[in-house]
PDB file of C-alpha atoms in Angstrom:
ATOM      1  CA  MET A   1      -0.030   0.057  -0.021  1.00  0.00           C
ATOM      2  CA  LEU A   2       1.372   2.990  -1.181  1.00  0.00           C
ATOM      3  CA  TRP A   3       0.013   6.669   0.580  1.00  0.00           C
ATOM      4  CA  SER A   4       1.032  10.223   0.583  1.00  0.00           C
ATOM      5  CA  ASP A   5       0.661  12.073   3.964  1.00  0.00           C
ATOM      6  CA  THR A   6      -2.184   9.396   5.463  1.00  0.00           C
ATOM      7  CA  LYS A   7       0.162   7.859   7.220  1.00  0.00           C
ATOM      8  CA  ASP A   8      -1.048   7.073  10.310  1.00  0.00           C
ATOM      9  CA  LEU A   9      -4.511   6.053   9.142  1.00  0.00           C
ATOM     10  CA  VAL A  10      -1.756   3.791   5.929  1.00  0.00           C
ATOM     11  CA  SER A  11      -0.048   2.798   9.564  1.00  0.00           C
ATOM     12  CA  GLN A  12      -3.663   1.445  11.245  1.00  0.00           C
ATOM     13  CA  TYR A  13      -5.208  -0.087   8.980  1.00  0.00           C
ATOM     14  CA  THR A  14      -2.024  -2.197   7.690  1.00  0.00           C
ATOM     15  CA  LYS A  15      -2.108  -3.212  10.798  1.00  0.00           C
ATOM     16  CA  ASN A  16      -5.174  -4.385  11.220  1.00  0.00           C
ATOM     17  CA  ASN A  17      -5.844  -5.631   7.186  1.00  0.00           C
ATOM     18  CA  PRO A  18      -2.599  -8.514   7.586  1.00  0.00           C
ATOM     19  CA  GLY A  19      -3.054  -8.776   3.743  1.00  0.00           C
ATOM     20  CA  CYS A  20      -1.784  -5.644   2.905  1.00  0.00           C
ATOM     21  CA  PHE A  21       1.545  -3.782   4.221  1.00  0.00           C
ATOM     22  CA  ASN A  22       2.844  -0.588   3.162  1.00  0.00           C
ATOM     23  CA  LEU A  23       6.837   0.118   2.603  1.00  0.00           C
ATOM     24  CA  GLU A  24       7.125   1.412   7.238  1.00  0.00           C
ATOM     25  CA  LYS A  25       5.914  -2.750   7.475  1.00  0.00           C
ATOM     26  CA  THR A  26       9.198  -4.266   5.591  1.00  0.00           C
ATOM     27  CA  LEU A  27      12.722  -4.953   8.027  1.00  0.00           C
ATOM     28  CA  LEU A  28      14.525  -1.626   6.902  1.00  0.00           C
ATOM     29  CA  GLY A  29      11.056   0.616   7.165  1.00  0.00           C
ATOM     30  CA  PHE A  30      10.281  -0.645  10.530  1.00  0.00           C
ATOM     31  CA  VAL A  31      13.510  -0.418  12.108  1.00  0.00           C
ATOM     32  CA  LEU A  32      14.319   2.886  11.042  1.00  0.00           C
ATOM     33  CA  ASP A  33      10.422   4.299  10.771  1.00  0.00           C
ATOM     34  CA  GLY A  34      10.705   7.270  13.187  1.00  0.00           C
ATOM     35  CA  GLN A  35      14.260   7.149  13.288  1.00  0.00           C
ATOM     36  CA  SER A  36      16.318  11.116  11.597  1.00  0.00           C
ATOM     37  CA  TRP A  37      19.806  11.295  11.296  1.00  0.00           C
ATOM     38  CA  CYS A  38      21.918  13.357  10.127  1.00  0.00           C
ATOM     39  CA  GLY A  39      26.020  14.411   9.632  1.00  0.00           C
ATOM     40  CA  LYS A  40      27.649  17.837  10.246  1.00  0.00           C
ATOM     41  CA  GLU A  41      30.518  18.665   7.513  1.00  0.00           C
ATOM     42  CA  GLY A  42      33.620  17.777   8.927  1.00  0.00           C
ATOM     43  CA  SER A  43      32.589  15.191  10.715  1.00  0.00           C
ATOM     44  CA  LYS A  44      32.256  11.343   9.905  1.00  0.00           C
ATOM     45  CA  GLU A  45      30.124  10.578  13.386  1.00  0.00           C
ATOM     46  CA  THR A  46      26.116  10.398  12.755  1.00  0.00           C
ATOM     47  CA  PHE A  47      23.716  12.130  14.551  1.00  0.00           C
ATOM     48  CA  THR A  48      20.303  11.541  15.689  1.00  0.00           C
ATOM     49  CA  LYS A  49      19.749  14.480  18.270  1.00  0.00           C
ATOM     50  CA  LEU A  50      19.986  17.930  17.235  1.00  0.00           C
ATOM     51  CA  CYS A  51      19.940  17.178  13.776  1.00  0.00           C
ATOM     52  CA  PRO A  52      18.687  20.953  11.292  1.00  0.00           C
ATOM     53  CA  GLU A  53      15.434  20.355   9.498  1.00  0.00           C
ATOM     54  CA  SER A  54      16.774  17.378   7.227  1.00  0.00           C
ATOM     55  CA  ASN A  55      13.335  16.142   6.991  1.00  0.00           C
ATOM     56  CA  GLY A  56      12.982  18.580   4.889  1.00  0.00           C
ATOM     57  CA  CYS A  57      16.025  18.753   3.058  1.00  0.00           C
ATOM     58  CA  GLU A  58      15.854  17.459  -0.524  1.00  0.00           C
ATOM     59  CA  ASN A  59      19.608  16.235   0.098  1.00  0.00           C
ATOM     60  CA  SER A  60      19.557  15.368   3.571  1.00  0.00           C
ATOM     61  CA  PRO A  61      21.176  11.170   3.287  1.00  0.00           C
ATOM     62  CA  TYR A  62      17.180  11.124   5.476  1.00  0.00           C
ATOM     63  CA  ARG A  63      15.434  12.111   2.795  1.00  0.00           C
ATOM     64  CA  SER A  64      17.168  10.249   0.205  1.00  0.00           C
ATOM     65  CA  PHE A  65      16.671   7.079   1.975  1.00  0.00           C
ATOM     66  CA  TRP A  66      13.304   7.541   2.635  1.00  0.00           C
ATOM     67  CA  ARG A  67      13.050   8.455  -1.837  1.00  0.00           C
ATOM     68  CA  LYS A  68      15.729   5.295  -2.652  1.00  0.00           C
ATOM     69  CA  THR A  69      13.767   2.625  -0.507  1.00  0.00           C
ATOM     70  CA  SER A  70      10.270   4.289  -1.733  1.00  0.00           C
ATOM     71  CA  ALA A  71      11.589   3.872  -4.963  1.00  0.00           C
ATOM     72  CA  GLN A  72      12.546   0.389  -4.727  1.00  0.00           C
ATOM     73  CA  PHE A  73       9.537  -0.284  -2.960  1.00  0.00           C
ATOM     74  CA  ALA A  74       7.062   0.586  -5.531  1.00  0.00           C
ATOM     75  CA  ALA A  75       9.487  -1.258  -8.553  1.00  0.00           C
ATOM     76  CA  HIS A  76       8.604  -4.713  -6.352  1.00  0.00           C
ATOM     77  CA  ALA A  77       4.578  -3.628  -5.616  1.00  0.00           C
ATOM     78  CA  CYS A  78       2.232  -6.320  -8.191  1.00  0.00           C
ATOM     79  CA  GLU A  79      -0.864  -6.597  -8.794  1.00  0.00           C
ATOM     80  CA  GLU A  80      -3.586  -4.333  -7.614  1.00  0.00           C
ATOM     81  CA  VAL A  81      -1.275  -1.653  -5.670  1.00  0.00           C
ATOM     82  CA  THR A  82      -3.674   0.221  -3.614  1.00  0.00           C
ATOM     83  CA  ALA A  83      -2.548   4.233  -2.335  1.00  0.00           C
ATOM     84  CA  MET A  84      -4.396   6.514   0.484  1.00  0.00           C
ATOM     85  CA  LEU A  85      -3.952  10.031  -0.438  1.00  0.00           C
ATOM     86  CA  ASN A  86      -5.023  13.080   1.698  1.00  0.00           C
ATOM     87  CA  GLY A  87      -8.589  14.303  -0.106  1.00  0.00           C
ATOM     88  CA  GLY A  88      -8.802  16.934   2.312  1.00  0.00           C
ATOM     89  CA  ARG A  89      -6.061  19.190   0.903  1.00  0.00           C
ATOM     90  CA  LYS A  90      -6.444  20.868  -1.728  1.00  0.00           C
ATOM     91  CA  GLU A  91      -4.197  19.058  -4.320  1.00  0.00           C
ATOM     92  CA  PRO A  92      -3.557  15.274  -2.962  1.00  0.00           C
ATOM     93  CA  PHE A  93      -1.350  14.299  -5.627  1.00  0.00           C
ATOM     94  CA  ASP A  94       1.834  16.477  -4.911  1.00  0.00           C
ATOM     95  CA  PRO A  95       4.358  15.565  -7.971  1.00  0.00           C
ATOM     96  CA  ASN A  96       7.118  16.731  -5.859  1.00  0.00           C
ATOM     97  CA  SER A  97       6.408  13.547  -2.904  1.00  0.00           C
ATOM     98  CA  CYS A  98       7.787  10.502  -2.367  1.00  0.00           C
ATOM     99  CA  PHE A  99       4.723   8.467  -3.509  1.00  0.00           C
ATOM    100  CA  ALA A 100       5.052  11.067  -7.572  1.00  0.00           C
ATOM    101  CA  LEU A 101       8.487   8.619  -7.037  1.00  0.00           C
ATOM    102  CA  GLU A 102       6.507   5.534  -6.386  1.00  0.00           C
ATOM    103  CA  VAL A 103       4.307   5.843  -9.267  1.00  0.00           C
ATOM    104  CA  GLU A 104       7.410   6.212 -11.492  1.00  0.00           C
ATOM    105  CA  ASN A 105       8.882   2.949 -10.067  1.00  0.00           C
ATOM    106  CA  LEU A 106       5.482   0.594 -10.292  1.00  0.00           C
ATOM    107  CA  ARG A 107       6.210  -1.494 -13.063  1.00  0.00           C
ATOM    108  CA  SER A 108       3.277  -2.340 -15.450  1.00  0.00           C
ATOM    109  CA  SER A 109       4.490  -5.464 -16.805  1.00  0.00           C
ATOM    110  CA  VAL A 110       3.196  -6.054 -13.425  1.00  0.00           C
ATOM    111  CA  VAL A 111       0.889  -3.536 -12.120  1.00  0.00           C
ATOM    112  CA  SER A 112      -2.492  -4.047 -13.450  1.00  0.00           C
ATOM    113  CA  ARG A 113      -4.162  -0.992 -11.355  1.00  0.00           C
ATOM    114  CA  LEU A 114      -3.409   1.270  -8.845  1.00  0.00           C
ATOM    115  CA  ASN A 115      -6.783   1.929  -6.977  1.00  0.00           C
ATOM    116  CA  VAL A 116      -6.805   4.645  -4.850  1.00  0.00           C
ATOM    117  CA  VAL A 117      -8.841   6.008  -1.620  1.00  0.00           C
ATOM    118  CA  LEU A 118      -8.882   9.710  -1.379  1.00  0.00           C
ATOM    119  CA  VAL A 119      -9.850  10.209   2.877  1.00  0.00           C
ATOM    120  CA  ASP A 120     -11.641  13.100   3.264  1.00  0.00           C
ATOM    121  CA  GLY A 121     -12.187  13.641   0.142  1.00  0.00           C
ATOM    122  CA  LYS A 122     -15.035  14.187  -2.425  1.00  0.00           C
ATOM    123  CA  GLU A 123     -16.451  12.436  -5.485  1.00  0.00           C
ATOM    124  CA  SER A 124     -15.266  15.677  -7.814  1.00  0.00           C
ATOM    125  CA  MET A 125     -11.891  15.597  -6.719  1.00  0.00           C
ATOM    126  CA  CYS A 126     -11.129  12.087  -8.901  1.00  0.00           C
ATOM    127  CA  ASN A 127     -11.474  14.674 -11.694  1.00  0.00           C
ATOM    128  CA  SER A 128      -9.404  18.022 -10.707  1.00  0.00           C
ATOM    129  CA  GLU A 129      -6.602  19.055 -12.022  1.00  0.00           C
ATOM    130  CA  ASN A 130      -4.013  17.654  -9.929  1.00  0.00           C
ATOM    131  CA  LEU A 131      -5.089  14.023  -9.547  1.00  0.00           C
ATOM    132  CA  GLN A 132      -5.194  14.204 -13.691  1.00  0.00           C
ATOM    133  CA  ALA A 133      -1.753  14.530 -13.732  1.00  0.00           C
ATOM    134  CA  LEU A 134      -1.162  11.246 -12.144  1.00  0.00           C
ATOM    135  CA  TRP A 135      -3.630   9.865 -14.240  1.00  0.00           C
ATOM    136  CA  VAL A 136      -1.650  10.645 -17.525  1.00  0.00           C
ATOM    137  CA  GLU A 137       1.735   9.254 -15.776  1.00  0.00           C
ATOM    138  CA  LEU A 138      -0.698   5.943 -15.196  1.00  0.00           C
ATOM    139  CA  ASN A 139      -2.083   6.107 -18.611  1.00  0.00           C
ATOM    140  CA  LYS A 140       1.300   6.889 -20.668  1.00  0.00           C
ATOM    141  CA  LYS A 141       2.588   3.497 -18.546  1.00  0.00           C
ATOM    142  CA  GLY A 142      -0.116   1.250 -19.041  1.00  0.00           C
ATOM    143  CA  ILE A 143      -1.220   1.107 -15.899  1.00  0.00           C
ATOM    144  CA  ASN A 144      -4.976   1.180 -15.434  1.00  0.00           C
ATOM    145  CA  HIS A 145      -6.667   3.325 -12.075  1.00  0.00           C
ATOM    146  CA  ASN A 146      -9.556   3.712 -10.207  1.00  0.00           C
ATOM    147  CA  CYS A 147     -10.093   6.448  -7.312  1.00  0.00           C
ATOM    148  CA  LYS A 148     -13.515   6.589  -5.005  1.00  0.00           C
ATOM    149  CA  PRO A 149     -13.371   9.131  -1.872  1.00  0.00           C
ATOM    150  CA  ALA A 150     -13.997   7.591   2.099  1.00  0.00           C
ATOM    151  CA  SER A 151     -14.574   9.030   5.004  1.00  0.00           C
ATOM    152  CA  THR A 152     -11.687   7.818   7.757  1.00  0.00           C
ATOM    153  CA  ALA A 153     -14.345   6.387   9.724  1.00  0.00           C
ATOM    154  CA  ASP A 154     -15.130   4.144   6.362  1.00  0.00           C
ATOM    155  CA  VAL A 155     -11.557   3.719   6.007  1.00  0.00           C
ATOM    156  CA  LYS A 156     -11.357   2.255  10.236  1.00  0.00           C
ATOM    157  CA  LYS A 157     -14.331  -0.025   9.510  1.00  0.00           C
ATOM    158  CA  CYS A 158     -12.771  -1.752   6.554  1.00  0.00           C
ATOM    159  CA  GLU A 159     -12.357  -5.647   7.504  1.00  0.00           C
ATOM    160  CA  TRP A 160      -9.773  -7.817   5.578  1.00  0.00           C
ATOM    161  CA  ASN A 161     -11.557 -10.016   3.845  1.00  0.00           C
ATOM    162  CA  LYS A 162      -9.088 -13.140   2.927  1.00  0.00           C
ATOM    163  CA  THR A 163     -10.156 -13.794  -1.114  1.00  0.00           C
ATOM    164  CA  ASN A 164     -10.161  -9.730  -1.532  1.00  0.00           C
ATOM    165  CA  PRO A 165      -6.725  -7.690  -2.878  1.00  0.00           C
ATOM    166  CA  CYS A 166      -5.477  -5.131  -0.164  1.00  0.00           C
ATOM    167  CA  GLY A 167      -7.867  -2.583  -0.560  1.00  0.00           C
ATOM    168  CA  VAL A 168     -10.472  -3.604  -2.290  1.00  0.00           C
ATOM    169  CA  CYS A 169     -13.107  -3.260   0.918  1.00  0.00           C
ATOM    170  CA  LEU A 170     -12.699   0.485  -0.441  1.00  0.00           C
ATOM    171  CA  PHE A 171     -13.851   0.408  -3.442  1.00  0.00           C
TER     172      PHE A 171
END
């Protein structure tokens, strides 16, 4: 399961739906989730406290790690993939996010569809100019897509069914 600006909800969802997993459920993702680290020019030490805003710095080791790991995670996705985007944002698809990088790395030879859940979004957002950029990218790759808004409460109520792929209860 991929996500953008819905981390806590996706973490809860994948915990309650063992057929689904996100990057944070992989070994590296689990160990490094919530961690921050940085270096200091001229030093060989690694620091975990008092780092400058390494989360926002595009070239920080922290950001580089998550971008590379996210890209590799998506490159190994297969069949139907579900993504939860924050439909409460004016523009739920950020072309500079790790999610956009994940979309770039989805392989049409093994991914048949990307199901997008707009958490707390409206149906009309699925046709918004912002999401059209995502649909164009997926169409170029030959990956089908589906979009549906769902409330946070609906996502929390969604139960896993062994016969259905991850996220199908939301569609």
